[in-house]
């Protein structure tokens, strides 16, 4: 990941080193089954505009290949806002996850907020999804094989 160091002036006119990461070094996870709708994205963009420190408290999580495993929508919001570089505190590298833990994180990070892409979820193990908190039930129209997703967390 490319990092650049800048000097940042704080409220007391003191300079502090700030390490920045180029946003284009981070990659969307094309296999993330969460859908991003325009209304939710707009709300997140407004939230980031009014409270950018939120990203320090809830950073984008990437794997060792810089693929997002948590925060695809935050990433898209930053792109829409025109960010080219972001503070390194806004990124967390999850470099010690097994493949199963990586998948677990992707689902559990979105379980309370996600609208799911049925086509991508078909590639996931249903028992794993249930174990990770995604309540999946076949709907009455089994011909369409539509799945109903309800979070079991409140």
mmCIF file of C-alpha atoms in Angstrom:
data_model
loop_
_atom_site.group_PDB
_atom_site.id
_atom_site.type_symbol
_atom_site.label_atom_id
_atom_site.label_comp_id
_atom_site.label_asym_id
_atom_site.label_seq_id
_atom_site.Cartn_x
_atom_site.Cartn_y
_atom_site.Cartn_z
ATOM 1 C CA UNK A 1 0.000 0.000 0.000
ATOM 2 C CA UNK A 2 1.443 3.363 -0.967
ATOM 3 C CA UNK A 3 1.759 5.697 2.003
ATOM 4 C CA UNK A 4 2.651 9.366 1.901
ATOM 5 C CA UNK A 5 3.596 11.423 4.931
ATOM 6 C CA UNK A 6 2.339 14.985 5.314
ATOM 7 C CA UNK A 7 2.557 17.562 8.056
ATOM 8 C CA UNK A 8 -0.820 18.487 9.474
ATOM 9 C CA UNK A 9 -1.525 21.583 11.545
ATOM 10 C CA UNK A 10 -3.677 20.916 14.616
ATOM 11 C CA UNK A 11 -5.895 23.355 16.557
ATOM 12 C CA UNK A 12 -2.965 24.603 18.648
ATOM 13 C CA UNK A 13 -0.875 25.390 15.584
ATOM 14 C CA UNK A 14 1.358 22.356 16.200
ATOM 15 C CA UNK A 15 2.477 20.244 13.289
ATOM 16 C CA UNK A 16 1.969 16.523 13.365
ATOM 17 C CA UNK A 17 3.006 13.857 10.863
ATOM 18 C CA UNK A 18 0.026 12.382 9.047
ATOM 19 C CA UNK A 19 0.446 9.204 7.012
ATOM 20 C CA UNK A 20 -1.910 9.089 4.042
ATOM 21 C CA UNK A 21 -2.912 6.163 1.847
ATOM 22 C CA UNK A 22 -3.850 6.520 -1.798
ATOM 23 C CA UNK A 23 -7.484 5.527 -2.162
ATOM 24 C CA UNK A 24 -6.869 3.951 -5.569
ATOM 25 C CA UNK A 25 -4.642 1.337 -3.885
ATOM 26 C CA UNK A 26 -7.722 -0.158 -2.212
ATOM 27 C CA UNK A 27 -9.910 -2.584 -4.165
ATOM 28 C CA UNK A 28 -13.647 -3.213 -3.887
ATOM 29 C CA UNK A 29 -14.581 -6.769 -3.021
ATOM 30 C CA UNK A 30 -16.471 -7.950 -6.098
ATOM 31 C CA UNK A 31 -17.674 -11.019 -4.168
ATOM 32 C CA UNK A 32 -19.229 -9.059 -1.296
ATOM 33 C CA UNK A 33 -22.897 -10.087 -1.345
ATOM 34 C CA UNK A 34 -24.136 -6.829 0.188
ATOM 35 C CA UNK A 35 -25.912 -4.495 -2.206
ATOM 36 C CA UNK A 36 -25.297 -0.767 -2.041
ATOM 37 C CA UNK A 37 -28.373 1.309 -2.805
ATOM 38 C CA UNK A 38 -28.315 4.991 -3.716
ATOM 39 C CA UNK A 39 -30.349 6.134 -0.698
ATOM 40 C CA UNK A 40 -28.048 4.462 1.826
ATOM 41 C CA UNK A 41 -24.962 5.688 -0.017
ATOM 42 C CA UNK A 42 -26.253 9.278 0.044
ATOM 43 C CA UNK A 43 -26.910 9.040 3.803
ATOM 44 C CA UNK A 44 -23.389 7.739 4.366
ATOM 45 C CA UNK A 45 -21.889 10.504 2.217
ATOM 46 C CA UNK A 46 -23.754 13.102 4.302
ATOM 47 C CA UNK A 47 -22.587 11.385 7.487
ATOM 48 C CA UNK A 48 -18.935 11.414 6.397
ATOM 49 C CA UNK A 49 -19.210 15.090 5.429
ATOM 50 C CA UNK A 50 -20.543 16.025 8.848
ATOM 51 C CA UNK A 51 -18.483 13.594 10.942
ATOM 52 C CA UNK A 52 -15.343 12.352 9.150
ATOM 53 C CA UNK A 53 -13.834 11.139 12.444
ATOM 54 C CA UNK A 54 -16.326 8.289 12.212
ATOM 55 C CA UNK A 55 -13.884 6.617 9.835
ATOM 56 C CA UNK A 56 -11.214 6.531 12.548
ATOM 57 C CA UNK A 57 -13.700 4.742 14.812
ATOM 58 C CA UNK A 58 -15.027 2.417 12.118
ATOM 59 C CA UNK A 59 -12.250 2.026 9.550
ATOM 60 C CA UNK A 60 -12.386 0.247 6.223
ATOM 61 C CA UNK A 61 -10.991 -3.254 6.724
ATOM 62 C CA UNK A 62 -8.823 -4.749 3.963
ATOM 63 C CA UNK A 63 -6.994 -8.021 3.543
ATOM 64 C CA UNK A 64 -3.296 -8.307 2.698
ATOM 65 C CA UNK A 65 -4.110 -7.782 -1.014
ATOM 66 C CA UNK A 66 -5.899 -4.480 -0.179
ATOM 67 C CA UNK A 67 -9.286 -6.008 -1.015
ATOM 68 C CA UNK A 68 -12.048 -4.617 1.181
ATOM 69 C CA UNK A 69 -13.609 -7.123 3.550
ATOM 70 C CA UNK A 70 -15.482 -4.486 5.550
ATOM 71 C CA UNK A 71 -16.447 -1.048 4.284
ATOM 72 C CA UNK A 72 -17.257 -1.264 0.567
ATOM 73 C CA UNK A 73 -19.923 1.408 1.008
ATOM 74 C CA UNK A 74 -17.593 3.680 3.013
ATOM 75 C CA UNK A 75 -15.045 3.286 0.225
ATOM 76 C CA UNK A 76 -17.612 4.215 -2.448
ATOM 77 C CA UNK A 77 -18.720 7.207 -0.400
ATOM 78 C CA UNK A 78 -15.119 8.443 -0.177
ATOM 79 C CA UNK A 79 -14.768 8.052 -3.950
ATOM 80 C CA UNK A 80 -17.984 10.044 -4.529
ATOM 81 C CA UNK A 81 -16.687 12.741 -2.183
ATOM 82 C CA UNK A 82 -13.568 13.039 -4.333
ATOM 83 C CA UNK A 83 -11.005 11.740 -1.859
ATOM 84 C CA UNK A 84 -7.681 10.743 -3.452
ATOM 85 C CA UNK A 85 -5.742 10.161 -0.215
ATOM 86 C CA UNK A 86 -7.066 9.179 3.185
ATOM 87 C CA UNK A 87 -5.471 9.062 6.654
ATOM 88 C CA UNK A 88 -4.049 5.622 7.404
ATOM 89 C CA UNK A 89 -6.214 5.492 10.557
ATOM 90 C CA UNK A 90 -9.189 5.057 8.234
ATOM 91 C CA UNK A 91 -7.812 1.679 7.049
ATOM 92 C CA UNK A 92 -7.266 -1.472 9.085
ATOM 93 C CA UNK A 93 -5.370 -4.389 7.555
ATOM 94 C CA UNK A 94 -6.705 -7.761 8.699
ATOM 95 C CA UNK A 95 -3.590 -9.778 8.021
ATOM 96 C CA UNK A 96 -4.174 -12.700 10.343
ATOM 97 C CA UNK A 97 -7.532 -14.111 9.204
ATOM 98 C CA UNK A 98 -8.063 -17.563 7.763
ATOM 99 C CA UNK A 99 -10.214 -17.762 4.633
ATOM 100 C CA UNK A 100 -13.176 -18.911 6.739
ATOM 101 C CA UNK A 101 -12.675 -16.027 9.210
ATOM 102 C CA UNK A 102 -12.443 -13.618 6.269
ATOM 103 C CA UNK A 103 -15.818 -14.817 4.914
ATOM 104 C CA UNK A 104 -17.283 -14.750 8.425
ATOM 105 C CA UNK A 105 -16.204 -11.134 8.851
ATOM 106 C CA UNK A 106 -17.694 -10.063 5.494
ATOM 107 C CA UNK A 107 -21.135 -11.355 6.507
ATOM 108 C CA UNK A 108 -21.086 -10.359 10.160
ATOM 109 C CA UNK A 109 -19.881 -6.828 9.365
ATOM 110 C CA UNK A 110 -23.030 -6.335 7.272
ATOM 111 C CA UNK A 111 -25.594 -8.538 8.994
ATOM 112 C CA UNK A 112 -27.486 -5.670 10.681
ATOM 113 C CA UNK A 113 -27.353 -3.279 7.752
ATOM 114 C CA UNK A 114 -27.146 -5.384 4.642
ATOM 115 C CA UNK A 115 -29.412 -5.725 1.675
ATOM 116 C CA UNK A 116 -28.148 -8.884 0.068
ATOM 117 C CA UNK A 117 -27.437 -9.911 -3.514
ATOM 118 C CA UNK A 118 -29.153 -13.294 -3.943
ATOM 119 C CA UNK A 119 -26.956 -14.285 -6.862
ATOM 120 C CA UNK A 120 -23.742 -13.789 -4.899
ATOM 121 C CA UNK A 121 -25.118 -15.384 -1.731
ATOM 122 C CA UNK A 122 -25.854 -18.589 -3.669
ATOM 123 C CA UNK A 123 -22.067 -19.095 -3.753
ATOM 124 C CA UNK A 124 -21.860 -19.093 0.044
ATOM 125 C CA UNK A 125 -22.428 -22.006 2.407
ATOM 126 C CA UNK A 126 -25.901 -21.505 3.899
ATOM 127 C CA UNK A 127 -24.952 -23.222 7.176
ATOM 128 C CA UNK A 128 -22.013 -20.803 7.579
ATOM 129 C CA UNK A 129 -24.257 -17.803 6.845
ATOM 130 C CA UNK A 130 -26.731 -18.948 9.509
ATOM 131 C CA UNK A 131 -23.939 -19.558 12.015
ATOM 132 C CA UNK A 132 -22.626 -16.030 11.392
ATOM 133 C CA UNK A 133 -25.996 -14.445 12.158
ATOM 134 C CA UNK A 134 -27.749 -14.226 8.801
ATOM 135 C CA UNK A 135 -31.163 -15.855 9.194
ATOM 136 C CA UNK A 136 -31.917 -17.442 5.851
ATOM 137 C CA UNK A 137 -35.231 -19.071 5.063
ATOM 138 C CA UNK A 138 -36.604 -20.307 1.780
ATOM 139 C CA UNK A 139 -39.643 -18.248 0.822
ATOM 140 C CA UNK A 140 -42.952 -19.779 -0.147
ATOM 141 C CA UNK A 141 -42.198 -19.363 -3.834
ATOM 142 C CA UNK A 142 -39.502 -21.987 -3.939
ATOM 143 C CA UNK A 143 -39.742 -22.021 -7.761
ATOM 144 C CA UNK A 144 -37.969 -18.657 -7.808
ATOM 145 C CA UNK A 145 -35.599 -19.882 -5.072
ATOM 146 C CA UNK A 146 -35.877 -16.458 -3.506
ATOM 147 C CA UNK A 147 -34.326 -16.275 -0.079
ATOM 148 C CA UNK A 148 -35.575 -14.129 2.766
ATOM 149 C CA UNK A 149 -32.765 -12.626 4.861
ATOM 150 C CA UNK A 150 -33.419 -11.403 8.336
ATOM 151 C CA UNK A 151 -30.811 -10.421 10.856
ATOM 152 C CA UNK A 152 -30.988 -12.334 14.117
ATOM 153 C CA UNK A 153 -29.112 -9.501 15.873
ATOM 154 C CA UNK A 154 -30.942 -6.452 17.165
#
